[in-house]
């Protein structure tokens, strides 16, 4: 019973993060929200017992891909050039 | 147009949610994944007997479904190649001037094209055109953390047989340690540790190790990716050959993933110029 509550709460925050990442105007904020989304998914995998998947999600999803997103965002400008 | 977009998204979402009701319940004993006639039962019972690997996930990933992992590695390598071909710029644009900083006095020198470049030393440091003084706390903390990340990554690769982890996770951690150096100093500090050429070579070498091991099994008169064949070459029991085959393959995966992560970062953060970056 307790475990189900962890699932429900984490899933709710995951959905909030996903909607936030779409709606937020600032691209840097959106990439950080995606990182938070990945990390919460990692917690969900770990709760479900898929520790290998959780590990991959933590390293690839929350770690490196957030860095890639931030690196890409740094090459954008506030307004389009054309 | 926006309404149309919303409509498409909502319809796709509704379709997915509708299909979820067809799924078996969680932990259902009669679902295809849990039923007695199915593969997962076989994996759970026979994995240790076949490969001497206690972590069933690793046994399935690198042995029973070796093909899947081999092409996964190839996909990651091609992702790195795609970033390289799309982003890399070799031609230099406009007037090329470099900035150097004379550390004792704090004077910044701009040297235009054709000028004499000072030797890279503790006195003269090359800096980016938008230069912010390095924060010593960030730089030294990152430098202290890097060796621990790398040792943990090696542990994850080598210990993948017994605990969660393996080539992919360890490779990403190794790549992340070099990316951390590049982030906390500058891009050139990262390139000094691992050049672009080195990254490309290591990426291809990783895929080659995996595919080469598989092809070696074929040459030794067995099926592609059947590590049992390595027993003849290494003079060990077939089961131990499987165990070692998985380790060799994981090392290949780790090499490829590490190099490709670093390579993608170099191209993304400097927009393909590899000169000044994040």
Coordinates of C-alpha atoms in Angstrom, one line a residue:
Chain A
X1 CA 0.0 0.0 0.0
X2 CA 2.8 2.4 0.9
X3 CA 4.7 1.6 -2.2
X4 CA 1.7 2.5 -4.4
X5 CA 1.6 5.9 -2.8
X6 CA 5.2 6.5 -3.8
X7 CA 4.3 5.5 -7.3
X8 CA 1.3 7.8 -7.5
X9 CA 3.1 10.8 -6.1
X10 CA 6.2 10.4 -8.3
X11 CA 4.1 9.9 -11.4
X12 CA 2.2 13.0 -10.6
X13 CA 5.4 15.1 -10.3
X14 CA 6.6 13.4 -13.6
X15 CA 3.5 14.7 -15.3
X16 CA 3.9 18.2 -13.8
X17 CA 7.5 18.2 -15.0
X18 CA 6.5 17.1 -18.5
X19 CA 3.8 19.8 -18.9
X20 CA 6.2 22.4 -17.4
X21 CA 8.9 21.5 -19.9
X22 CA 6.5 22.1 -22.8
X23 CA 5.0 25.3 -21.4
X24 CA 8.0 27.1 -20.0
X25 CA 9.3 30.0 -22.2
X26 CA 12.9 29.7 -21.1
X27 CA 14.7 27.0 -23.0
X28 CA 17.3 26.5 -20.3
X29 CA 14.5 26.0 -17.7
X30 CA 12.9 23.5 -20.1
X31 CA 16.1 21.4 -20.3
X32 CA 16.5 21.4 -16.6
X33 CA 12.9 20.3 -16.2
X34 CA 13.6 17.4 -18.6
X35 CA 16.5 16.5 -16.4
X36 CA 14.2 16.4 -13.4
X37 CA 11.7 14.4 -15.4
X38 CA 14.4 11.8 -16.2
X39 CA 15.5 11.6 -12.6
X40 CA 12.0 11.0 -11.3
X41 CA 11.6 8.3 -14.0
X42 CA 14.8 6.8 -12.6
X43 CA 13.2 6.7 -9.1
X44 CA 10.1 5.0 -10.6
X45 CA 12.2 2.3 -12.3
X46 CA 14.1 1.7 -9.1
X47 CA 10.8 1.3 -7.1
X48 CA 9.6 -1.2 -9.7
X49 CA 12.7 -3.2 -9.2
X50 CA 14.3 -2.6 -12.6
X51 CA 17.6 -1.4 -11.1
X52 CA 19.6 -1.7 -14.4
X53 CA 17.1 0.5 -16.2
X54 CA 17.1 3.0 -13.4
X55 CA 20.9 3.2 -13.5
X56 CA 20.9 3.8 -17.2
X57 CA 18.2 6.4 -16.9
X58 CA 20.2 8.2 -14.2
X59 CA 23.4 8.3 -16.2
X60 CA 22.1 8.9 -19.7
X61 CA 18.8 10.6 -19.1
X62 CA 19.4 12.8 -16.1
X63 CA 23.2 13.2 -16.6
X64 CA 24.6 13.4 -20.0
X65 CA 21.5 14.3 -22.1
X66 CA 20.8 17.3 -19.8
X67 CA 24.3 18.5 -20.4
X68 CA 23.8 18.1 -24.2
X69 CA 20.5 20.0 -24.0
X70 CA 22.2 22.9 -22.0
X71 CA 25.1 22.9 -24.5
X72 CA 22.6 23.2 -27.4
X73 CA 20.6 25.9 -25.6
X74 CA 23.8 28.0 -25.2
X75 CA 24.0 28.4 -28.9
X76 CA 20.5 29.8 -29.3
X77 CA 19.5 33.5 -29.1
X78 CA 16.5 35.2 -27.6
X79 CA 15.2 36.3 -31.0
X80 CA 15.5 34.5 -34.4
X81 CA 18.1 36.0 -36.7
X82 CA 16.1 35.8 -39.9
Chain B
X1 CA -2.9 25.1 -36.9
X2 CA -2.5 25.1 -33.1
X3 CA -6.0 23.5 -32.7
X4 CA -5.0 20.8 -35.2
X5 CA -1.9 20.1 -33.3
X6 CA -3.7 19.8 -30.0
X7 CA -6.3 17.5 -31.7
X8 CA -3.6 15.2 -33.0
X9 CA -1.8 15.0 -29.7
X10 CA -5.0 14.4 -27.8
X11 CA -6.2 11.7 -30.2
X12 CA -2.8 9.9 -30.0
X13 CA -2.8 10.1 -26.2
X14 CA -6.4 8.8 -26.0
X15 CA -5.5 5.9 -28.3
X16 CA -2.5 5.0 -26.1
X17 CA -4.5 5.3 -22.9
X18 CA -7.3 3.2 -24.4
X19 CA -4.8 0.5 -25.3
X20 CA -3.4 0.4 -21.8
X21 CA -6.6 -1.3 -20.6
X22 CA -5.6 -4.3 -22.8
X23 CA -2.4 -4.8 -20.8
X24 CA -2.2 -7.6 -18.3
X25 CA -2.4 -6.5 -14.6
X26 CA 0.9 -5.9 -12.8
X27 CA 2.2 -9.2 -11.4
X28 CA -0.4 -11.3 -13.2
X29 CA 0.7 -14.9 -13.1
X30 CA -1.1 -15.7 -16.4
X31 CA 0.3 -12.8 -18.4
X32 CA 2.6 -13.8 -21.4
X33 CA 5.7 -12.4 -19.6
X34 CA 5.2 -14.6 -16.5
X35 CA 3.7 -17.7 -18.0
X36 CA 5.5 -21.0 -17.6
X37 CA 6.0 -21.7 -21.3
X38 CA 7.7 -18.5 -21.9
X39 CA 11.3 -17.3 -22.2
X40 CA 11.6 -15.4 -18.9
X41 CA 11.1 -18.6 -17.0
X42 CA 13.9 -20.1 -18.9
X43 CA 16.2 -17.1 -18.4
X44 CA 15.6 -17.0 -14.7
X45 CA 16.3 -20.7 -14.3
X46 CA 19.1 -21.4 -16.7
X47 CA 21.0 -18.1 -17.0
X48 CA 23.4 -19.0 -14.1
X49 CA 23.9 -22.5 -15.4
X50 CA 24.6 -21.3 -19.0
X51 CA 26.9 -18.4 -18.3
X52 CA 27.9 -18.4 -14.6
X53 CA 26.6 -14.8 -14.5
X54 CA 24.4 -14.1 -11.4
X55 CA 22.9 -10.9 -12.8
X56 CA 20.3 -12.2 -15.2
X57 CA 19.9 -8.8 -16.9
X58 CA 23.6 -8.8 -18.0
X59 CA 23.4 -12.4 -19.2
X60 CA 20.3 -11.6 -21.3
X61 CA 21.7 -8.3 -22.5
X62 CA 25.1 -9.5 -23.6
X63 CA 24.6 -13.1 -24.3
X64 CA 21.1 -14.3 -25.1
X65 CA 20.3 -11.0 -26.9
X66 CA 23.8 -10.2 -28.0
X67 CA 22.6 -9.1 -31.5
X68 CA 20.3 -6.5 -29.9
X69 CA 23.2 -4.9 -27.9
X70 CA 25.6 -5.1 -30.8
X71 CA 23.3 -3.0 -33.0
X72 CA 22.5 -0.7 -30.1
X73 CA 26.3 0.1 -29.9
X74 CA 26.3 0.6 -33.6
X75 CA 23.4 3.0 -33.3
X76 CA 25.2 5.0 -30.6
X77 CA 28.3 5.2 -32.8
X78 CA 26.2 6.3 -35.8
X79 CA 24.6 9.0 -33.6
X80 CA 28.1 10.3 -32.9
X81 CA 29.0 10.2 -36.6
X82 CA 25.7 12.0 -37.5
X83 CA 26.6 14.8 -35.1
X84 CA 30.1 15.0 -36.6
X85 CA 28.8 15.2 -40.2
X86 CA 26.1 17.7 -39.4
X87 CA 27.9 20.1 -37.1
X88 CA 31.7 19.9 -37.7
X89 CA 33.1 23.0 -39.4
X90 CA 36.7 22.7 -40.6
X91 CA 36.8 26.0 -42.6
X92 CA 37.7 29.0 -40.5
X93 CA 35.5 32.0 -41.1
X94 CA 36.4 35.7 -40.9
X95 CA 39.5 37.2 -39.3
X96 CA 41.1 34.8 -36.9
X97 CA 42.4 36.3 -33.7
X98 CA 43.3 34.6 -30.5
X99 CA 43.3 35.9 -27.0
X100 CA 46.0 35.2 -24.4
X101 CA 46.2 36.2 -20.8
X102 CA 49.4 37.1 -19.1
X103 CA 48.8 35.6 -15.7
X104 CA 51.2 37.6 -13.5
X105 CA 49.9 41.0 -14.6
X106 CA 46.3 40.0 -15.8
X107 CA 46.8 41.7 -19.1
X108 CA 44.8 40.3 -22.1
X109 CA 46.6 40.2 -25.4
X110 CA 44.8 39.9 -28.7
X111 CA 46.9 38.4 -31.4
X112 CA 45.6 38.8 -35.0
X113 CA 46.2 36.4 -37.8
X114 CA 49.9 36.1 -38.7
X115 CA 51.1 37.4 -35.4
X116 CA 53.6 35.5 -33.3
X117 CA 51.7 33.2 -30.8
X118 CA 53.3 32.9 -27.4
X119 CA 54.1 29.5 -26.0
X120 CA 51.4 27.9 -23.9
X121 CA 52.7 28.0 -20.4
X122 CA 51.8 29.0 -16.9
X123 CA 52.6 32.6 -17.8
X124 CA 50.6 32.9 -21.0
X125 CA 47.2 31.1 -21.0
X126 CA 45.0 31.0 -24.0
X127 CA 41.4 32.2 -23.2
X128 CA 38.1 32.4 -24.9
X129 CA 36.9 35.6 -26.4
X130 CA 34.2 35.9 -23.8
X131 CA 36.3 35.2 -20.8
X132 CA 35.1 34.9 -17.2
X133 CA 37.7 34.4 -14.5
X134 CA 37.7 30.7 -13.4
X135 CA 36.0 30.0 -10.1
X136 CA 38.6 28.1 -8.1
X137 CA 36.0 26.3 -6.0
X138 CA 34.2 24.9 -9.0
X139 CA 37.4 24.0 -10.9
X140 CA 39.1 22.3 -8.0
X141 CA 36.0 20.5 -6.8
X142 CA 35.4 19.1 -10.2
X143 CA 39.1 18.0 -10.5
X144 CA 38.9 16.2 -7.2
X145 CA 35.7 14.4 -8.1
X146 CA 36.8 13.2 -11.5
X147 CA 39.1 10.3 -10.4
X148 CA 36.4 9.0 -8.2
X149 CA 33.9 9.0 -11.0
X150 CA 36.3 7.2 -13.2
X151 CA 37.1 4.5 -10.6
X152 CA 33.4 4.0 -10.0
X153 CA 32.9 3.7 -13.8
X154 CA 35.5 1.0 -14.0
X155 CA 33.9 -0.8 -11.1
X156 CA 30.5 -0.6 -12.8
X157 CA 32.0 -2.1 -16.0
X158 CA 33.9 -4.8 -14.3
X159 CA 31.2 -5.7 -11.8
X160 CA 28.4 -5.7 -14.2
X161 CA 28.2 -9.5 -13.9
X162 CA 27.2 -9.3 -10.3
X163 CA 25.4 -6.0 -9.7
X164 CA 23.4 -3.5 -11.8
X165 CA 25.4 -1.8 -14.4
X166 CA 27.6 -2.8 -17.3
X167 CA 29.2 -1.4 -20.4
X168 CA 26.6 1.3 -21.2
X169 CA 26.4 2.8 -17.7
X170 CA 30.1 2.6 -17.1
X171 CA 30.9 4.1 -20.5
X172 CA 28.5 7.0 -19.9
X173 CA 30.1 7.7 -16.5
X174 CA 33.6 7.7 -18.1
X175 CA 32.4 10.1 -20.8
X176 CA 30.8 12.3 -18.2
X177 CA 34.0 12.6 -16.2
X178 CA 35.8 14.1 -19.3
X179 CA 32.7 16.3 -20.0
X180 CA 33.0 17.5 -16.4
X181 CA 36.6 18.6 -17.0
X182 CA 35.5 20.4 -20.2
X183 CA 32.6 22.1 -18.4
X184 CA 34.6 23.2 -15.4
X185 CA 37.6 24.5 -17.2
X186 CA 37.1 25.1 -20.9
X187 CA 36.7 23.0 -24.0
X188 CA 40.4 23.0 -24.8
X189 CA 41.1 21.4 -21.4
X190 CA 38.8 18.5 -22.4
X191 CA 40.3 18.2 -25.8
X192 CA 43.8 18.0 -24.2
X193 CA 42.6 14.9 -22.3
X194 CA 40.9 13.3 -25.2
X195 CA 41.4 14.6 -28.7
X196 CA 38.7 14.4 -31.4
X197 CA 40.8 11.8 -33.3
X198 CA 41.1 9.8 -30.1
X199 CA 37.4 9.8 -29.6
X200 CA 36.7 8.8 -33.1
X201 CA 39.2 6.0 -33.0
X202 CA 38.0 4.7 -29.6
X203 CA 34.4 4.8 -30.7
X204 CA 35.2 2.7 -33.8
X205 CA 37.5 0.4 -31.7
X206 CA 34.6 -0.3 -29.3
X207 CA 32.2 -1.4 -32.0
X208 CA 35.1 -3.4 -33.6
X209 CA 35.7 -5.2 -30.3
X210 CA 32.1 -6.3 -30.1
X211 CA 31.7 -7.2 -33.7
X212 CA 35.2 -8.7 -33.8
X213 CA 34.4 -11.0 -30.9
X214 CA 31.3 -12.1 -32.6
X215 CA 33.0 -12.7 -35.9
X216 CA 35.8 -14.6 -34.1
X217 CA 33.3 -17.1 -32.9
X218 CA 32.1 -17.5 -36.5
X219 CA 35.7 -18.1 -37.6
X220 CA 36.3 -20.7 -34.9
X221 CA 33.4 -22.8 -36.4
X222 CA 30.5 -21.8 -34.2
X223 CA 27.5 -19.4 -34.6
X224 CA 27.9 -15.6 -34.7
X225 CA 28.1 -14.3 -31.1
X226 CA 28.3 -17.8 -29.6
X227 CA 31.0 -17.3 -27.1
X228 CA 31.4 -21.0 -26.4
X229 CA 33.7 -21.1 -29.4
X230 CA 36.3 -18.9 -27.6
X231 CA 36.9 -21.9 -25.2
X232 CA 39.2 -23.5 -27.8
X233 CA 41.2 -20.4 -28.2
X234 CA 41.6 -19.6 -24.5
X235 CA 41.8 -23.2 -23.3
X236 CA 39.0 -22.8 -20.7
X237 CA 35.7 -24.4 -20.1
X238 CA 32.9 -23.3 -22.4
X239 CA 30.9 -21.8 -19.5
X240 CA 33.9 -19.7 -18.5
X241 CA 34.3 -18.7 -22.1
X242 CA 30.8 -17.3 -22.1
X243 CA 31.5 -15.4 -18.9
X244 CA 34.6 -13.9 -20.3
X245 CA 33.0 -13.3 -23.7
X246 CA 30.4 -11.1 -21.9
X247 CA 33.2 -9.1 -20.2
X248 CA 35.0 -8.5 -23.5
X249 CA 31.9 -7.4 -25.1
X250 CA 31.0 -5.0 -22.2
X251 CA 34.4 -3.4 -22.5
X252 CA 33.8 -2.8 -26.2
X253 CA 30.4 -1.2 -25.4
X254 CA 32.0 1.0 -22.7
X255 CA 34.7 2.2 -25.0
X256 CA 32.3 3.1 -27.8
X257 CA 29.8 4.8 -25.5
X258 CA 32.5 6.8 -23.7
X259 CA 34.1 8.1 -26.8
X260 CA 30.8 8.9 -28.5
X261 CA 29.5 10.9 -25.5
X262 CA 32.6 13.0 -25.4
X263 CA 32.6 13.4 -29.2
X264 CA 29.0 14.6 -29.3
X265 CA 29.7 17.0 -26.5
X266 CA 32.6 18.6 -28.3
X267 CA 30.6 19.1 -31.5
X268 CA 27.5 20.4 -29.7
X269 CA 29.1 22.8 -27.2
X270 CA 31.4 24.5 -29.8
X271 CA 28.9 24.4 -32.7
X272 CA 31.4 22.2 -34.6
X273 CA 34.3 24.6 -34.4
X274 CA 36.2 22.8 -31.5
X275 CA 37.8 26.1 -30.7
X276 CA 35.8 27.8 -27.9
X277 CA 33.1 26.1 -26.1
X278 CA 30.9 26.2 -23.0

